[in-house]
Tab-separated table of C-alpha atoms in Angstrom:
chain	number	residue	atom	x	y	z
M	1	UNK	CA	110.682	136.006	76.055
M	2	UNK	CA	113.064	137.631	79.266
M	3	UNK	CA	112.236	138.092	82.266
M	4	UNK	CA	113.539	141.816	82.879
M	5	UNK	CA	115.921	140.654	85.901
M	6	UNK	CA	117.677	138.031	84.075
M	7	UNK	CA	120.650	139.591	82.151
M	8	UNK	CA	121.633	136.776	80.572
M	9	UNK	CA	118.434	135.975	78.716
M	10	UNK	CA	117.689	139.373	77.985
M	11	UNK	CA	121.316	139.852	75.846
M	12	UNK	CA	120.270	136.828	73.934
M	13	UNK	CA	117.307	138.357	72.970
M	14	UNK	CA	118.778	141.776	71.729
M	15	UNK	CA	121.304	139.510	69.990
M	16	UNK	CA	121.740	141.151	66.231
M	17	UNK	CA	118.753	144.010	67.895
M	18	UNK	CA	119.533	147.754	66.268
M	19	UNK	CA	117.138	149.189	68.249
M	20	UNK	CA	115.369	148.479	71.555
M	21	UNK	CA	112.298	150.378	73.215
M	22	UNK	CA	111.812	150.247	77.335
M	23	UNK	CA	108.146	150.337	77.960
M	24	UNK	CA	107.832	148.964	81.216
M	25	UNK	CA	106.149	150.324	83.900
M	26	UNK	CA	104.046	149.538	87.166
M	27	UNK	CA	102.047	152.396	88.126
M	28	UNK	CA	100.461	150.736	91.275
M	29	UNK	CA	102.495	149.650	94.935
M	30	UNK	CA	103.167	151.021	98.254
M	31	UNK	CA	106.575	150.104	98.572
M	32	UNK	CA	109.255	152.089	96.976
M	33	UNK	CA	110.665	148.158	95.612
M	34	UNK	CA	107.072	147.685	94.592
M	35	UNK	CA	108.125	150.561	91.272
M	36	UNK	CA	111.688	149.886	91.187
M	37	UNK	CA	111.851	146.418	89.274
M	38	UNK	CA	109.977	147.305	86.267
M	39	UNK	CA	110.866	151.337	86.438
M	40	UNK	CA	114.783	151.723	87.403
M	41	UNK	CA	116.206	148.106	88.177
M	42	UNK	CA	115.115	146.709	84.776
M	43	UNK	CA	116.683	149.839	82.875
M	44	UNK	CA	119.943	148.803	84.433
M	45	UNK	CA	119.317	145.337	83.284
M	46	UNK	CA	118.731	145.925	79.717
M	47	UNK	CA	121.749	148.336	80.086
M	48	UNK	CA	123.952	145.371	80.843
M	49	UNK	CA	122.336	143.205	78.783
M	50	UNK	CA	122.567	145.987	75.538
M	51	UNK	CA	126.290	146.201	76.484
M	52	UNK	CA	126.900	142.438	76.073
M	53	UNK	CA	126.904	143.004	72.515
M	54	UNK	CA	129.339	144.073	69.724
M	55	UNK	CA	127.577	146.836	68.775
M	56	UNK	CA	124.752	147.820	71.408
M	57	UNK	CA	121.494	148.808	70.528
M	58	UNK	CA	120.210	152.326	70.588
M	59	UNK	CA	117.968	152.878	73.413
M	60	UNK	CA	114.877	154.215	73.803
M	61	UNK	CA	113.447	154.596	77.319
M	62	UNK	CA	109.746	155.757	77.825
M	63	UNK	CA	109.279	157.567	81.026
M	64	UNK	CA	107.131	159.773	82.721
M	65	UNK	CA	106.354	163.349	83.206
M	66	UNK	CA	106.187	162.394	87.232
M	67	UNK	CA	109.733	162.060	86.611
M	68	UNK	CA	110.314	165.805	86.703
M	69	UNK	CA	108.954	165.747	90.626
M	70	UNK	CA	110.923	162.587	91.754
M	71	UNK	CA	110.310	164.022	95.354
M	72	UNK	CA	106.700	163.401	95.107
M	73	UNK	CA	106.163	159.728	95.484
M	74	UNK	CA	107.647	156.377	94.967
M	75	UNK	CA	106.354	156.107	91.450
M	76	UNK	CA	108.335	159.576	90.428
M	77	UNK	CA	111.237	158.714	92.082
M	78	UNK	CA	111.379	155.338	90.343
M	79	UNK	CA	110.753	157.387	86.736
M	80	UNK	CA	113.735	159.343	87.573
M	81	UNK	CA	115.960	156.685	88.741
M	82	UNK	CA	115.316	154.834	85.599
M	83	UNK	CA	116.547	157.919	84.407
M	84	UNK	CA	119.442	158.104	85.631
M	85	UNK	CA	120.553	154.199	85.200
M	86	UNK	CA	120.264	154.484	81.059
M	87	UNK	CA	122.597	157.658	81.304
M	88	UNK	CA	124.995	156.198	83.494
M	89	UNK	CA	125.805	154.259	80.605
M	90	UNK	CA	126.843	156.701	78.084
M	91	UNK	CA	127.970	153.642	75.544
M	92	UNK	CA	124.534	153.252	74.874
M	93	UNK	CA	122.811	155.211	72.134
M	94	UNK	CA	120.021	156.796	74.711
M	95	UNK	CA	117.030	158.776	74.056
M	96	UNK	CA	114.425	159.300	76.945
M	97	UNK	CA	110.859	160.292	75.988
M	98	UNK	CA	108.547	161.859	79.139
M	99	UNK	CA	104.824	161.595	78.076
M	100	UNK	CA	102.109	163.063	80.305
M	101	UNK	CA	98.941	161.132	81.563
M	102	UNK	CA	98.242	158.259	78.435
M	103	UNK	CA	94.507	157.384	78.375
M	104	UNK	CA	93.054	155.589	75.532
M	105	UNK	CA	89.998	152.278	75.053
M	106	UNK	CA	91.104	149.572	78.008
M	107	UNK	CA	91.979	152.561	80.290
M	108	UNK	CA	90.978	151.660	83.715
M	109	UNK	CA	92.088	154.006	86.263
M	110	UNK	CA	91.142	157.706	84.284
M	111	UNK	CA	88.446	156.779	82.016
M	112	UNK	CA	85.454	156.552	84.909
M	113	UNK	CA	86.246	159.730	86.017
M	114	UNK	CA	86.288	161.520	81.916
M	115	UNK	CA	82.797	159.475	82.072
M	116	UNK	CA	81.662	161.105	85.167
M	117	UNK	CA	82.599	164.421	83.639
M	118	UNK	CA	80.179	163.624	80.974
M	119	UNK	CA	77.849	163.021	83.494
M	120	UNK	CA	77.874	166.489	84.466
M	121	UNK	CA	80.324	165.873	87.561
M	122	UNK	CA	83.963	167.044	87.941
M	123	UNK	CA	85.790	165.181	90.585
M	124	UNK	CA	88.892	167.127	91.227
M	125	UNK	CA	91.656	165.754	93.872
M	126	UNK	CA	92.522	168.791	95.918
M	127	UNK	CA	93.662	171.333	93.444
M	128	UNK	CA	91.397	173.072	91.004
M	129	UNK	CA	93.644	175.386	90.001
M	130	UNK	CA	95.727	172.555	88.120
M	131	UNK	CA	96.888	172.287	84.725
M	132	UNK	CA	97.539	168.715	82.955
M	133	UNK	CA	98.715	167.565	79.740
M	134	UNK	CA	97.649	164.045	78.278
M	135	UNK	CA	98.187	162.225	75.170
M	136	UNK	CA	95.885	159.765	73.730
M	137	UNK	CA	97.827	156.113	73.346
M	138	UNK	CA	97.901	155.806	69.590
M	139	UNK	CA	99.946	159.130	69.327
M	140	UNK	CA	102.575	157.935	71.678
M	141	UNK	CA	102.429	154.814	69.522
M	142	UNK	CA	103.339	157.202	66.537
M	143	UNK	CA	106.368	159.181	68.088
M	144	UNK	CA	108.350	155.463	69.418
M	145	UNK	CA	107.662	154.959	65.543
M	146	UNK	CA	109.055	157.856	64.979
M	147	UNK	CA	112.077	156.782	67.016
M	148	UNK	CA	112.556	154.089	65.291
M	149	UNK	CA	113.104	155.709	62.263
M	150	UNK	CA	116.337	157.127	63.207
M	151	UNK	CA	117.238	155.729	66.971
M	152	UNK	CA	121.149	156.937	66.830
M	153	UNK	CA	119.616	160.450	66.121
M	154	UNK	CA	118.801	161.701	68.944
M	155	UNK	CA	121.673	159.940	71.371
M	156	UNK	CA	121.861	161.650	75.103
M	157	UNK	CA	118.345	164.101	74.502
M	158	UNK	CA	115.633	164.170	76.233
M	159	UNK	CA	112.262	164.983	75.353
M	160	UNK	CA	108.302	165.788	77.086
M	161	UNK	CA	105.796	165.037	74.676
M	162	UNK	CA	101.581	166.086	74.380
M	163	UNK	CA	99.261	166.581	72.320
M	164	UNK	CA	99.612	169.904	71.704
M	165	UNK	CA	97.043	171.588	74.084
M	166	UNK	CA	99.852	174.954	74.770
M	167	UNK	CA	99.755	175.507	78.750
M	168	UNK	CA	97.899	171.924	79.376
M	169	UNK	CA	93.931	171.662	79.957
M	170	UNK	CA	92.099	172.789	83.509
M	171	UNK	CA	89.634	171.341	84.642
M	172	UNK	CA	86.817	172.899	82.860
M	173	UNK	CA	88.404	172.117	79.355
M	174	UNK	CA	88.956	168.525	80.348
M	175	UNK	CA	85.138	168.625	81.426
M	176	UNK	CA	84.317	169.895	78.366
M	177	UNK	CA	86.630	167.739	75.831
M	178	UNK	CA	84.746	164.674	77.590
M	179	UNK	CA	81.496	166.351	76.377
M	180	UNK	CA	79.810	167.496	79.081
M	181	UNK	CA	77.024	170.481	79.163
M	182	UNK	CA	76.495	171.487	82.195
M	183	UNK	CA	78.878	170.906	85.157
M	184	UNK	CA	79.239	171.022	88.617
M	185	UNK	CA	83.291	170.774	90.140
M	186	UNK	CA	83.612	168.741	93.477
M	187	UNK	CA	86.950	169.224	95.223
M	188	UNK	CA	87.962	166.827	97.687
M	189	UNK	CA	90.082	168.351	100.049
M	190	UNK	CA	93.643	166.838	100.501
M	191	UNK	CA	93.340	166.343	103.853
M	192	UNK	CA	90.233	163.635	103.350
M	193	UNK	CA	92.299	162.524	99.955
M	194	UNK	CA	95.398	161.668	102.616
M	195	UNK	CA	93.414	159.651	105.084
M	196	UNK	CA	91.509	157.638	101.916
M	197	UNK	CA	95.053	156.960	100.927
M	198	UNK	CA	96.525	155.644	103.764
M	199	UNK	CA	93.937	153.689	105.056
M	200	UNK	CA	93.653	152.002	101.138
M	201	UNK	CA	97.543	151.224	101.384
M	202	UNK	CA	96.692	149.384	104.986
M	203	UNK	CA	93.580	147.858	103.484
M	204	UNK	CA	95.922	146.230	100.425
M	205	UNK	CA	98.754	145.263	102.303
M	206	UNK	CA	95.646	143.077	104.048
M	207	UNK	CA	94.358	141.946	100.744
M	208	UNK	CA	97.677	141.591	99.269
M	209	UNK	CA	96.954	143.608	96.518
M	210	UNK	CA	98.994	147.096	95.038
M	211	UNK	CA	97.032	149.809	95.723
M	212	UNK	CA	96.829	153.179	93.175
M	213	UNK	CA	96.084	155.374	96.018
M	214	UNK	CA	98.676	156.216	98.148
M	215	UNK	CA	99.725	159.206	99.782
M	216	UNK	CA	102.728	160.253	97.063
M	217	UNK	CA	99.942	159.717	94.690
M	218	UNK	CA	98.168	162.480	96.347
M	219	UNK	CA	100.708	164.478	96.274
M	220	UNK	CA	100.826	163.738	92.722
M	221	UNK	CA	98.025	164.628	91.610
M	222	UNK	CA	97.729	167.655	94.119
M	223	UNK	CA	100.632	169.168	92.212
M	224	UNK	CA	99.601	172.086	90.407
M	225	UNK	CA	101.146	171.815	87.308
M	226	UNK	CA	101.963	168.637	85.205
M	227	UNK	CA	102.403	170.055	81.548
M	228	UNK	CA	104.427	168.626	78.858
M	229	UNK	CA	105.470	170.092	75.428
M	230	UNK	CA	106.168	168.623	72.461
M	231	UNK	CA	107.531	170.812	70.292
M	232	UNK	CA	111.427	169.745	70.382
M	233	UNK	CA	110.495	165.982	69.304
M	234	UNK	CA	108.341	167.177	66.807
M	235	UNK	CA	111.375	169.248	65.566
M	236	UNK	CA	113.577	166.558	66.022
M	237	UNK	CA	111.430	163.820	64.162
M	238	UNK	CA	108.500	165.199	62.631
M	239	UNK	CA	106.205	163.402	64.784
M	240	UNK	CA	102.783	165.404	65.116
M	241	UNK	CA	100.047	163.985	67.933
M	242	UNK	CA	96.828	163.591	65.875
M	243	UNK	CA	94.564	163.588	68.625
M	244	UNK	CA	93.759	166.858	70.995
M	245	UNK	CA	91.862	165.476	74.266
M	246	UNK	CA	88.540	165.766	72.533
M	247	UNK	CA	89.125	163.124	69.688
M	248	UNK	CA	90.836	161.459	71.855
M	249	UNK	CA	88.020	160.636	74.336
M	250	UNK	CA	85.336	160.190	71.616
M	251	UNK	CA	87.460	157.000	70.335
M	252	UNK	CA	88.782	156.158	74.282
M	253	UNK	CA	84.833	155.962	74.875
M	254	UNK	CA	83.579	153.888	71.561
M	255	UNK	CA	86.868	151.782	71.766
């Protein structure tokens, strides 16, 4: 066990390591320091701890689609700066992966509203005309397995990963991959999403607590397009998703 700021005991434990997977994240502050330990300072960490050995470890760093809009909020800029710390060390055998939203059974923070879209009721945050990708967790699971299979293989790429839905899911499909009948969509205008935000980030600041809502995650998820595409690291590794949104939510909602 390392903590991720301490150097020193994190290059004793990828002592004699051939490969090493980044997985940390923190998806909740509203402080830009409140992302950057676990999402950018702890990549430059395990950088320096990875180069501490004879032979460093390939490197696999699991990102974020969000990182492709770093300008959006805290969280995305913290994505991309994590980003950019693994490939300022080019000694390291690198591969970043950029997976959309992950849901899956222990989800907290999307699986109320895919059950209120069961219910009949589509709660969209201020843009209905967006399109999303997701991937169910077991299928990004498979493709860091698939990583592992042949780390040094795919040194300095880059890759977005799904689960295959071409051109993402709207609203509607989402609705109906959650397995609702009959539906009715209620927009909440930015505006009202904005003032919610701030007053929650004021409200935990009081409590203490990291909030999720935040005004750059408004802007997140008021941004009309957040699609991935898997098809190069399914080229690259012949991973496959086995899960389309659907399947996916049937076992996220029995799990």
């Amino acid at each position: 066990m390392a903590a991720l700021d301490d150097v020193d005991a994190l290059a004793g434990a990828l002592s004699g390591v051939d490969a090493v997977v980044h997985l940390a994240g923190t998806v909740r502050g509203a402080r830009p320091w409140d992302f950057a330990a676990a999402n950018s300072e702890a990549v430059t960490h395990l950088c320096a701890a990875a180069l501490c050995q004879a032979k460093p470890p390939a490197m696999l760093l699991v990102s974020s689609l969000a990182a492709t809009e770093p300008q959006l909020s805290d969280y995305a800029a913290s994505k991309r700066a994590g980003e950019q710390a693994l490939a300022a060390h080019p000694q390291i055998d690198s591969t970043i992966i950029r997976p959309p939203a992950v849901y899956g059974p222990g989800d907290r923070e999307m699986t109320p509203l895919f059950r209120l879209m069961r219910c009949g009721w589509i709660l969209v945050p201020g843009n209905p005309a967006q399109k999303l990708s997701f991937l169910y967790v077991d299928d990004l699971a498979d493709a860091i397995l698939c990583w592992l299979k042949a780390p040094r293989r795919f040194r300095r790429r880059q890759f977005s990963i799904d689960d295959g839905a071409e051109d993402g899911y709207d609203w509607p499909a989402i609705a109906a991959a959650a397995g609702a009948r009959k539906t009715r969509m209620l927009v909440i205008p930015t505006p009202l999403l904005q003032g919610a935000a701030k007053a929650n980030v004021g409200l935990s600041r009081l409590l203490g607590r990291a909030p999720m809502l935040t005004p750059g995650k408004v802007r997140e998820l008021g941004h009309d397009r957040w699609v991935g595409g898997g098809d190069d690291f399914a080229a690259a590794t012949g991973w496959q998703p086995r899960h389309n949104l659907a399947s996916g939510l049937e076992l996220t909602f029995n799990g």
